[in-house]
PDB file of C-alpha atoms and ligand atoms in Angstrom:
ATOM      1  CA  MET A 343     104.903  89.596 115.939  1.00 95.00           C
ATOM      2  CA  LYS A 344     106.340  90.041 112.658  1.00 96.00           C
ATOM      3  CA  LEU A 345     109.404  91.289 110.884  1.00 97.00           C
ATOM      4  CA  LEU A 346     109.537  95.117 110.053  1.00 97.00           C
ATOM      5  CA  PRO A 347     107.865  94.980 106.435  1.00 97.00           C
ATOM      6  CA  GLU A 348     110.773  96.810 105.166  1.00 98.00           C
ATOM      7  CA  ILE A 349     113.056  93.725 106.128  1.00 98.00           C
ATOM      8  CA  ALA A 350     111.015  91.419 105.484  1.00 97.00           C
ATOM      9  CA  LYS A 351     110.234  92.458 101.651  1.00 97.00           C
ATOM     10  CA  ARG A 352     113.556  93.886 100.956  1.00 98.00           C
ATOM     11  CA  LYS A 353     116.124  92.363  98.187  1.00 98.00           C
ATOM     12  CA  SER A 354     118.039  93.070  95.665  1.00 98.00           C
ATOM     13  CA  PRO A 355     116.414  93.006  92.211  1.00 98.00           C
ATOM     14  CA  ARG A 356     118.050  93.101  88.896  1.00 98.00           C
ATOM     15  CA  ALA A 357     115.246  94.343  86.792  1.00 98.00           C
ATOM     16  CA  PHE A 358     114.855  98.218  87.278  1.00 98.00           C
ATOM     17  CA  HIS A 359     112.529 100.484  86.291  1.00 97.00           C
ATOM     18  CA  SER A 360     113.689 103.743  84.271  1.00 94.00           C
ATOM     19  CA  ARG A 361     111.444 105.892  85.969  1.00 97.00           C
ATOM     20  CA  PRO A 362     113.596 108.758  87.706  1.00 97.00           C
ATOM     21  CA  VAL A 363     113.826 108.668  91.327  1.00 98.00           C
ATOM     22  CA  GLU A 364     112.007 111.674  92.950  1.00 98.00           C
ATOM     23  CA  GLU A 365     114.478 114.309  94.730  1.00 98.00           C
ATOM     24  CA  GLU A 366     112.310 114.461  97.629  1.00 98.00           C
ATOM     25  CA  LYS A 367     113.214 110.455  97.875  1.00 98.00           C
ATOM     26  CA  ILE A 368     116.438 110.972  97.553  1.00 98.00           C
ATOM     27  CA  ARG A 369     117.161 113.803 100.086  1.00 98.00           C
ATOM     28  CA  LEU A 370     115.317 111.096 102.477  1.00 98.00           C
ATOM     29  CA  LEU A 371     117.855 108.245 101.835  1.00 98.00           C
ATOM     30  CA  LEU A 372     120.607 110.412 102.471  1.00 98.00           C
ATOM     31  CA  GLU A 373     118.824 111.435 106.008  1.00 98.00           C
ATOM     32  CA  ALA A 374     118.701 107.917 106.780  1.00 98.00           C
ATOM     33  CA  MET A 375     122.246 107.542 106.228  1.00 98.00           C
ATOM     34  CA  ARG A 376     122.771 110.746 107.975  1.00 98.00           C
ATOM     35  CA  TRP A 377     121.081 109.178 111.286  1.00 98.00           C
ATOM     36  CA  ALA A 378     122.894 105.609 111.338  1.00 98.00           C
ATOM     37  CA  PRO A 379     125.097 105.124 114.434  1.00 97.00           C
ATOM     38  CA  SER A 380     128.780 105.253 114.468  1.00 96.00           C
ATOM     39  CA  SER A 381     131.595 104.233 116.303  1.00 94.00           C
ATOM     40  CA  TYR A 382     132.593 107.620 118.506  1.00 92.00           C
ATOM     41  CA  ASN A 383     129.867 109.275 115.994  1.00 95.00           C
ATOM     42  CA  ARG A 384     132.654 109.665 113.350  1.00 95.00           C
ATOM     43  CA  GLN A 385     130.420 109.122 110.709  1.00 97.00           C
ATOM     44  CA  PRO A 386     132.766 107.973 108.048  1.00 97.00           C
ATOM     45  CA  TRP A 387     130.509 107.444 105.318  1.00 98.00           C
ATOM     46  CA  ARG A 388     130.299 109.624 102.291  1.00 98.00           C
ATOM     47  CA  ILE A 389     128.300 108.885  99.074  1.00 98.00           C
ATOM     48  CA  VAL A 390     128.403 110.061  95.391  1.00 98.00           C
ATOM     49  CA  LEU A 391     124.750 109.726  93.515  1.00 98.00           C
ATOM     50  CA  VAL A 392     125.490 109.433  90.263  1.00 97.00           C
ATOM     51  CA  THR A 393     122.098 110.699  87.433  1.00 92.00           C
ATOM     52  CA  ASP A 394     124.110 112.549  84.811  1.00 94.00           C
ATOM     53  CA  PRO A 395     124.326 110.629  81.514  1.00 94.00           C
ATOM     54  CA  ALA A 396     127.844 110.828  81.130  1.00 96.00           C
ATOM     55  CA  VAL A 397     128.987 109.735  84.488  1.00 97.00           C
ATOM     56  CA  ARG A 398     127.027 106.822  84.828  1.00 96.00           C
ATOM     57  CA  ALA A 399     127.951 105.690  81.261  1.00 97.00           C
ATOM     58  CA  GLN A 400     131.276 105.784  82.450  1.00 97.00           C
ATOM     59  CA  LEU A 401     130.733 104.125  85.899  1.00 98.00           C
ATOM     60  CA  HIS A 402     128.747 101.689  83.904  1.00 97.00           C
ATOM     61  CA  ALA A 403     132.357 100.669  82.092  1.00 97.00           C
ATOM     62  CA  GLY A 404     133.569 100.160  85.720  1.00 98.00           C
ATOM     63  CA  LEU A 405     131.014  97.148  86.537  1.00 98.00           C
ATOM     64  CA  MET A 406     131.853  93.744  85.924  1.00 98.00           C
ATOM     65  CA  ALA A 407     129.880  92.503  82.762  1.00 98.00           C
ATOM     66  CA  GLY A 408     127.549  90.411  84.877  1.00 98.00           C
ATOM     67  CA  ASN A 409     126.328  93.451  87.011  1.00 98.00           C
ATOM     68  CA  ARG A 410     126.388  95.801  83.809  1.00 98.00           C
ATOM     69  CA  ARG A 411     123.835  94.114  81.624  1.00 97.00           C
ATOM     70  CA  TRP A 412     121.211  94.891  84.430  1.00 98.00           C
ATOM     71  CA  ALA A 413     122.725  97.799  85.948  1.00 98.00           C
ATOM     72  CA  VAL A 414     122.508 100.060  83.250  1.00 97.00           C
ATOM     73  CA  LYS A 415     118.523 100.536  83.887  1.00 96.00           C
ATOM     74  CA  ALA A 416     118.666 101.904  87.199  1.00 97.00           C
ATOM     75  CA  PRO A 417     117.947 105.290  86.914  1.00 96.00           C
ATOM     76  CA  LEU A 418     120.326 106.211  90.056  1.00 97.00           C
ATOM     77  CA  LEU A 419     123.522 104.767  90.941  1.00 98.00           C
ATOM     78  CA  ALA A 420     125.522 105.256  94.303  1.00 98.00           C
ATOM     79  CA  VAL A 421     128.872 104.828  95.282  1.00 98.00           C
ATOM     80  CA  VAL A 422     129.792 105.042  98.862  1.00 98.00           C
ATOM     81  CA  VAL A 423     133.349 106.123  99.818  1.00 98.00           C
ATOM     82  CA  SER A 424     135.590 106.467 102.924  1.00 96.00           C
ATOM     83  CA  ARG A 425     138.658 107.463 103.554  1.00 92.00           C
ATOM     84  CA  PRO A 426     140.772 104.809 105.127  1.00 89.00           C
ATOM     85  CA  GLU A 427     143.513 107.479 106.149  1.00 86.00           C
ATOM     86  CA  ALA A 428     141.217 109.886 108.414  1.00 87.00           C
ATOM     87  CA  ASP A 429     138.525 107.253 109.089  1.00 87.00           C
ATOM     88  CA  ASP A 430     140.542 103.954 109.839  1.00 86.00           C
ATOM     89  CA  VAL A 431     140.663 105.590 113.834  1.00 84.00           C
ATOM     90  CA  ARG A 432     141.271 101.962 115.728  1.00 85.00           C
ATOM     91  CA  HIS A 433     140.084 101.481 119.376  1.00 83.00           C
ATOM     92  CA  ASP A 434     141.850  99.593 121.711  1.00 85.00           C
ATOM     93  CA  ASN A 435     140.626  96.344 119.991  1.00 92.00           C
ATOM     94  CA  GLY A 436     142.053  96.928 116.912  1.00 91.00           C
ATOM     95  CA  ILE A 437     138.831  96.635 114.799  1.00 92.00           C
ATOM     96  CA  PRO A 438     138.446  99.116 111.988  1.00 91.00           C
ATOM     97  CA  TYR A 439     134.964  99.834 112.941  1.00 94.00           C
ATOM     98  CA  TYR A 440     134.744 102.455 109.871  1.00 95.00           C
ATOM     99  CA  LEU A 441     134.012  99.804 107.373  1.00 95.00           C
ATOM    100  CA  TYR A 442     131.170  98.437 109.800  1.00 96.00           C
ATOM    101  CA  ASP A 443     129.826 102.197 110.349  1.00 96.00           C
ATOM    102  CA  CYS A 444     129.744 102.561 106.504  1.00 98.00           C
ATOM    103  CA  GLY A 445     127.819  99.046 106.142  1.00 98.00           C
ATOM    104  CA  GLN A 446     125.224 100.108 108.947  1.00 98.00           C
ATOM    105  CA  ALA A 447     124.467 103.406 106.974  1.00 98.00           C
ATOM    106  CA  VAL A 448     124.154 101.856 103.797  1.00 98.00           C
ATOM    107  CA  MET A 449     121.400  99.215 105.344  1.00 98.00           C
ATOM    108  CA  SER A 450     119.827 102.545 106.803  1.00 98.00           C
ATOM    109  CA  LEU A 451     119.617 103.913 103.096  1.00 99.00           C
ATOM    110  CA  VAL A 452     118.385 100.577 101.805  1.00 99.00           C
ATOM    111  CA  LEU A 453     115.733 100.248 104.181  1.00 98.00           C
ATOM    112  CA  GLN A 454     114.327 103.445 104.342  1.00 98.00           C
ATOM    113  CA  ALA A 455     114.752 103.090 100.234  1.00 98.00           C
ATOM    114  CA  GLU A 456     112.273  99.730 100.758  1.00 98.00           C
ATOM    115  CA  HIS A 457     109.836 101.939 103.105  1.00 98.00           C
ATOM    116  CA  LEU A 458     109.392 104.854 100.220  1.00 98.00           C
ATOM    117  CA  GLY A 459     108.644 101.706  97.133  1.00 98.00           C
ATOM    118  CA  LEU A 460     112.183 101.284  96.049  1.00 98.00           C
ATOM    119  CA  ARG A 461     115.054  98.833  95.749  1.00 98.00           C
ATOM    120  CA  CYS A 462     118.451  98.636  96.272  1.00 98.00           C
ATOM    121  CA  HIS A 463     121.025  96.228  94.817  1.00 98.00           C
ATOM    122  CA  GLN A 464     124.832  96.884  96.383  1.00 98.00           C
ATOM    123  CA  MET A 465     127.675  95.638  94.030  1.00 98.00           C
ATOM    124  CA  ALA A 466     131.456  94.613  94.907  1.00 98.00           C
ATOM    125  CA  GLY A 467     131.822  93.677  90.989  1.00 98.00           C
ATOM    126  CA  TRP A 468     133.289  96.601  89.788  1.00 98.00           C
ATOM    127  CA  GLU A 469     137.158  97.764  89.398  1.00 98.00           C
ATOM    128  CA  GLN A 470     138.667 100.375  91.071  1.00 97.00           C
ATOM    129  CA  GLY A 471     140.178 102.320  87.997  1.00 97.00           C
ATOM    130  CA  PRO A 472     137.449 103.395  86.178  1.00 97.00           C
ATOM    131  CA  VAL A 473     135.041 103.957  89.235  1.00 98.00           C
ATOM    132  CA  ARG A 474     137.394 106.064  90.537  1.00 98.00           C
ATOM    133  CA  ALA A 475     138.316 108.172  87.060  1.00 98.00           C
ATOM    134  CA  ALA A 476     134.347 108.266  86.659  1.00 98.00           C
ATOM    135  CA  LEU A 477     133.898 110.347  89.942  1.00 98.00           C
ATOM    136  CA  HIS A 478     137.097 112.122  89.964  1.00 98.00           C
ATOM    137  CA  LEU A 479     137.967 110.700  93.370  1.00 98.00           C
ATOM    138  CA  PRO A 480     140.857 111.992  95.117  1.00 96.00           C
ATOM    139  CA  GLU A 481     143.540 109.108  95.673  1.00 95.00           C
ATOM    140  CA  GLU A 482     142.815 108.978  99.420  1.00 95.00           C
ATOM    141  CA  GLU A 483     139.378 108.287  99.139  1.00 96.00           C
ATOM    142  CA  GLN A 484     138.379 104.496  98.989  1.00 97.00           C
ATOM    143  CA  PRO A 485     134.996 103.431  96.908  1.00 98.00           C
ATOM    144  CA  LEU A 486     133.630 100.546  98.857  1.00 98.00           C
ATOM    145  CA  VAL A 487     130.261  99.951  96.989  1.00 98.00           C
ATOM    146  CA  VAL A 488     128.173 100.606  94.268  1.00 98.00           C
ATOM    147  CA  ILE A 489     124.307 100.576  94.740  1.00 98.00           C
ATOM    148  CA  ALA A 490     121.931 100.612  91.967  1.00 98.00           C
ATOM    149  CA  ILE A 491     118.636 102.656  93.187  1.00 98.00           C
ATOM    150  CA  GLY A 492     115.145 102.582  91.531  1.00 98.00           C
ATOM    151  CA  TYR A 493     111.826 101.547  90.899  1.00 98.00           C
ATOM    152  CA  GLU A 494     111.648  98.208  90.533  1.00 98.00           C
ATOM    153  CA  GLY A 495     111.110  96.793  86.579  1.00 98.00           C
ATOM    154  CA  ASP A 496     109.537  93.683  84.898  1.00 98.00           C
ATOM    155  CA  ILE A 497     111.727  90.731  84.927  1.00 97.00           C
ATOM    156  CA  ALA A 498     110.632  89.911  81.500  1.00 97.00           C
ATOM    157  CA  ASP A 499     112.564  92.678  80.193  1.00 97.00           C
ATOM    158  CA  LEU A 500     116.140  91.268  81.625  1.00 97.00           C
ATOM    159  CA  ASP A 501     118.419  89.655  79.522  1.00 97.00           C
ATOM    160  CA  GLU A 502     118.298  85.874  79.603  1.00 97.00           C
ATOM    161  CA  ARG A 503     121.347  85.841  81.758  1.00 97.00           C
ATOM    162  CA  SER A 504     120.147  88.177  84.665  1.00 97.00           C
ATOM    163  CA  ARG A 505     116.712  86.759  84.113  1.00 98.00           C
ATOM    164  CA  GLU A 506     117.942  83.339  85.167  1.00 97.00           C
ATOM    165  CA  LYS A 507     119.692  84.897  88.432  1.00 97.00           C
ATOM    166  CA  GLU A 508     117.027  86.432  89.212  1.00 97.00           C
ATOM    167  CA  MET A 509     114.497  83.364  88.994  1.00 96.00           C
ATOM    168  CA  VAL A 510     117.142  81.485  91.731  1.00 97.00           C
ATOM    169  CA  PRO A 511     115.279  81.293  95.220  1.00 96.00           C
ATOM    170  CA  ARG A 512     116.732  83.695  97.986  1.00 96.00           C
ATOM    171  CA  THR A 513     118.069  81.311 100.555  1.00 97.00           C
ATOM    172  CA  ARG A 514     119.614  81.908 104.074  1.00 97.00           C
ATOM    173  CA  LYS A 515     121.414  79.944 106.933  1.00 96.00           C
ATOM    174  CA  GLU A 516     119.250  78.703 109.335  1.00 95.00           C
ATOM    175  CA  ILE A 517     119.010  80.742 112.818  1.00 95.00           C
ATOM    176  CA  ARG A 518     120.910  77.812 114.375  1.00 93.00           C
ATOM    177  CA  GLU A 519     123.741  77.963 112.367  1.00 94.00           C
ATOM    178  CA  PHE A 520     124.953  81.531 113.237  1.00 95.00           C
ATOM    179  CA  ALA A 521     123.376  82.241 116.561  1.00 96.00           C
ATOM    180  CA  PHE A 522     124.493  80.516 119.761  1.00 96.00           C
ATOM    181  CA  ARG A 523     123.485  80.149 123.282  1.00 96.00           C
ATOM    182  CA  ASP A 524     125.849  80.776 126.242  1.00 96.00           C
ATOM    183  CA  ARG A 525     129.011  79.448 124.474  1.00 96.00           C
ATOM    184  CA  TRP A 526     130.303  79.419 121.045  1.00 96.00           C
ATOM    185  CA  GLY A 527     128.899  76.553 119.125  1.00 93.00           C
ATOM    186  CA  THR A 528     125.806  76.055 121.401  1.00 94.00           C
ATOM    187  CA  PRO A 529     122.715  75.953 119.352  1.00 87.00           C
ATOM    188  CA  ILE A 530     120.237  78.939 120.020  1.00 89.00           C
ATOM    189  CA  CYS A 531     117.266  76.533 119.753  1.00 76.00           C
TER     190      CYS A 531
HETATM  191  C1  FMN B2094     128.809  94.159  99.585  1.00 94.89           C
HETATM  192  C2  FMN B2094     127.671  93.609  98.465  1.00 94.89           C
HETATM  193  C3  FMN B2094     128.590  93.103  97.629  1.00 94.89           C
HETATM  194  C4  FMN B2094     127.510  92.600  96.404  1.00 94.89           C
HETATM  195  N1  FMN B2094     127.819  92.479  95.300  1.00 94.89           N
HETATM  196  C5  FMN B2094     126.809  92.123  94.199  1.00 94.89           C
HETATM  197  C6  FMN B2094     127.437  92.270  92.977  1.00 94.89           C
HETATM  198  O1  FMN B2094     128.584  92.761  92.726  1.00 94.89           O
HETATM  199  N2  FMN B2094     126.606  91.711  92.294  1.00 94.89           N
HETATM  200  C7  FMN B2094     125.191  91.071  92.235  1.00 94.89           C
HETATM  201  O2  FMN B2094     124.403  90.916  91.616  1.00 94.89           O
HETATM  202  N3  FMN B2094     124.893  91.146  93.646  1.00 94.89           N
HETATM  203  C8  FMN B2094     125.978  91.716  94.731  1.00 94.89           C
HETATM  204  N4  FMN B2094     125.304  91.774  95.816  1.00 94.89           N
HETATM  205  C9  FMN B2094     123.815  91.577  96.075  1.00 94.89           C
HETATM  206  C10 FMN B2094     124.118  90.062  96.971  1.00 94.89           C
HETATM  207  O3  FMN B2094     124.486  89.116  96.218  1.00 94.89           O
HETATM  208  C11 FMN B2094     122.485  89.880  97.804  1.00 94.89           C
HETATM  209  O4  FMN B2094     122.690  90.885  98.868  1.00 94.89           O
HETATM  210  C12 FMN B2094     122.283  88.593  98.200  1.00 94.89           C
HETATM  211  O5  FMN B2094     122.009  87.461  97.591  1.00 94.89           O
HETATM  212  C13 FMN B2094     121.499  88.217  99.094  1.00 94.89           C
HETATM  213  O6  FMN B2094     120.252  88.703  98.193  1.00 94.89           O
HETATM  214  P1  FMN B2094     119.237  89.480  98.722  1.00 94.89           P
HETATM  215  O7  FMN B2094     119.909  90.842  98.784  1.00 94.89           O
HETATM  216  O8  FMN B2094     117.822  89.457  97.500  1.00 94.89           O
HETATM  217  O9  FMN B2094     118.182  89.199 100.125  1.00 94.89           O
HETATM  218  C14 FMN B2094     126.213  92.414  96.782  1.00 94.89           C
HETATM  219  C15 FMN B2094     125.891  92.775  97.830  1.00 94.89           C
HETATM  220  C16 FMN B2094     126.642  93.313  99.344  1.00 94.89           C
HETATM  221  C17 FMN B2094     125.488  93.590 100.412  1.00 94.89           C
END
């Protein structure tokens, strides 16, 4: 038995090719989001896809410098948006599932992107003001994450700092560090 190839090979690269993402593929990414599960099927996610050069430039200005360095090359930027006032409908357990749901929808998009030969790099490193202004977001809408989407490029084309970060080996916790059997803290294996 093996991991799904899309899970096994997925990564968040910094090197993007400038080749545009085909409209048909964009459509499939959105379809993948569309069919994500959500609490009470509320589907709280919204997404703004940015390809227009002027809007892209405004969005780039809102990214933290460390992200801007590499993200400017990505042909497609997406901003996932929720509306806390409408979407934060808590159940009896008090958990704000709309954020959980938006995350699931993004993962659905990310895995579909991998399936289509695309890569995604999610970012929390951006400023609210410029991102809101770039998209003309109404006050009640809350941007959650910016995603660079495109075909993976050549690491040699990255600036030095981004290239150094890109070379750091990807690591993960061991399963026994996050999964327990029967009682909290009892290692699963
Ligand atoms: C919500 C979220 C925010 C992130 N923000 C940033 C970011 O601002 N800049 C960045 O370079 N990577 C960012 N990442 C990417 C993570 O650093 C990356 O997923 C993690 O290091 C694991 O690497 P991998 O995705 O290649 O497996 C973010 C990822 C997520 C899910």
